[in-house]
Structure formats: structure tokens, C-alpha cells
Amino acid sequence: MTENSAPAPAVSAALAAELAGIAATVAETAGRRIVQLRDAGVDVAATKSSATDVVTAADREAERLVAALIREARPDDGILGEEGASDSGTTGITWVVDPIDGTVNYLYDLPVFSVSIAATVPDPTAFADGRRAVAGAVCAPRSGELFVASEGCGATRNGAAIRVSAQQELGLALVGTGFGYTSKRRAEQAEVVARVLPRVRDIRRLGSAAYDLCMVASGRLDAYYERGLQPWDYAAAALIAREAGAELRGVDDRTPPGEPLLLAAPPAIAGALHDTVSAQR
Ligand code: LIP
């Protein structure tokens, strides 16, 4: 599948809609719980790739809650979670879960964090991790927003259809991005953003890839790119963005979106942004 072509349906529209309903209900339930935990107080429980790559007890509890609800609804599906949930399943459907995307924002009680839940099927051509979401939901509980999509059926925000912006000029585009947790990767990302910044309206670093992609889907960012994302960061929201009209790109024409680059933009500016992000020094 090319970045913007519609893939052959992997599951029926009815099943995709059922999976989207499960993702939405579970994401909202987990969203309510992580707000309760945040308001009760949050501390760092551990670190991962660096001292700033943190995980909280809430991340772990939220993932346990999401996994339990998914297993109740779809006991034979697989699960892959950022905090360690891992079931291979027998149905070919794997739920890819980020229980709190935007963990640093969550730790600092900044309002941009989300629960991301995607029902995925194997597809080596769609995304770098070899899966493709056929249904997904992203809940941003502080702003009361629920983004949902199922393959071929469009994307919604709180039940209303959403579309990417009509931006035609990169120089007028508001572009979201993010940065990794290691100094080496951040130095590389700083070089890229130094190239992008003079060529666009402005940059926004919101702190949650899933929310960034939902902002592109709803036209409140014109575009987004980031290097170094994990499948759980983008699985649901990349589907939401594509179903809202975004073109998704990887680092080059031979590499699917995901790692090492995911870019989402309206087709009118996707190429110009990709050229700027990918230009060699
Ligand atoms: C985060 C992403 C964000 C990225 C951060 C981190 P997490 O995910 O949503 O876009 O810039 O480095 O990867 O760690 O909060 O689940």
C-alpha cells in the first residue's frame, strides 16, 4: 500500500466498527481513571531509555485496566502495550496500547496526555512495525476529547466528522513535532527542527504523538512529523489522521511510516515538508 492509498480491507466494515466501539469505550474508561490517579498525586515509578524517559504507577495501572477490559471483550485477540502487556492471541488482531501517551506532561500535570488504543492486523507494507490499525481511539481526558476511526469509515472527534486542514503552503503551516529521550537523538532532532522552523508558520511541541496526530486529523495542526516513535505512540492516531485525509510518509519512498520517521500532512504540503525534514545538511 502506498502512504495514501486505501489498503484492501483486512476485516469487514462491521467488525472494524465493533472494534472501534470497544477501543472508544475502553479508552474513555482508562481516561477517567488516569485523571483520578493524576489528581491524587503521581510520582516516577521507573525510568526506561534515559533518566527523563519516565513511567509512573498510573501508566502501569492504566495498562492493566485496558488489557483486562480488552480481554473481557475480545479474549482471543493479541495485546501489545508500552508498559509490557503482551499476548500473541489467535485471531490475527492485536491491540496496540499506550496507556498514557504524553507521560512527561502527565507527570508535570500539564493537560496534554492521552490514552491510545488500536486494533491492528499484520501488514508489512503499511507501517514500519508490520501492523496496520483497522480501528482505533484516542482519548484526551483533560480536554474531554475522544477521537475514533475505523478503516474506510472516516474519523470523528466526539462523534463529529473531522478532516485535515486545507493548508496549501508550507510557509503558512503550523507544524507539530516531538523529541526523544536521549541526548544523541535530541541533537539530531534539533538539526531537523532548525531546518524546518524558518520554512513554516510555527512549530508546536505538544508532548503526545497520539494527540499531535489527532490535531492534524482535526485541522488544528496543519502537519506533524517525528522521528523515533514507538508503534503504541502512533498506531491509533495514524489511522485517525489517514481517515481524516492526511497523507502519511516514512523516511523515504521505500520505508513505511513509523520508525525512523512518521510524517502526517494534507497531500498539498506533505511533499514539501518531507523534503525539508529529510534534507541532508
Ligand atoms: C511520547 C510521545 C511524544 C514524544 C515523546 C514520547 P510517551 O510518548 O507521545 O510525541 O515526543 O518523546 O515518546 O513516552 O509519553 O508514551
Coordinates of C-alpha atoms and ligand atoms in Angstrom, one line a residue, residues 48 53-54 59 82-83 98 100-105 177-181 186 189 205 207-212 224 226-230 232-233, ligand 1:
K48 CA 13.5 3.5 30.7
D53 CA 12.1 8.6 30.0
V54 CA 9.8 8.0 32.9
D59 CA 0.9 4.1 33.4
E82 CA 4.0 0.1 26.1
E83 CA 4.3 -1.0 29.7
D98 CA -0.3 3.3 25.0
I100 CA -0.7 7.3 28.8
D101 CA 0.8 9.0 25.8
G102 CA 2.5 12.2 26.9
T103 CA 3.8 10.7 30.2
V104 CA 6.0 13.7 30.9
N105 CA 3.1 16.1 30.6
T177 CA 6.7 17.6 16.3
G178 CA 8.4 15.9 19.3
F179 CA 11.7 14.9 20.6
G180 CA 13.2 11.7 22.0
Y181 CA 14.6 11.0 25.4
R186 CA 17.7 15.1 20.6
Q189 CA 16.2 16.2 16.0
R205 CA 5.6 20.6 20.6
G207 CA 4.1 16.3 24.1
S208 CA 1.8 13.5 22.9
A209 CA 2.3 12.0 19.5
A210 CA -1.2 10.5 19.6
Y211 CA -2.7 13.9 20.4
D212 CA -0.5 15.6 17.8
Y224 CA 3.2 16.7 12.2
E226 CA 8.5 13.0 14.5
R227 CA 11.5 10.5 14.4
G228 CA 11.8 7.7 16.9
L229 CA 8.2 7.0 17.7
Q230 CA 7.0 3.6 19.0
W232 CA 1.9 2.4 20.5
D233 CA 2.5 6.2 20.1
Ligands
LIP1 C1 5.9 10.4 23.9 C2 5.4 10.8 22.5 C3 5.9 12.1 22.1 C4 7.4 12.1 22.1 C5 8.0 11.7 23.4 C6 7.4 10.3 23.9 P1 5.3 8.7 25.8 O1 5.4 9.1 24.2 O2 4.0 10.8 22.6 O3 5.4 12.6 20.9 O4 7.9 13.3 21.6 O5 9.4 11.6 23.3 O6 7.9 9.3 23.0 O7 6.7 8.3 26.2 O8 4.8 9.8 26.6 O9 4.3 7.5 25.8

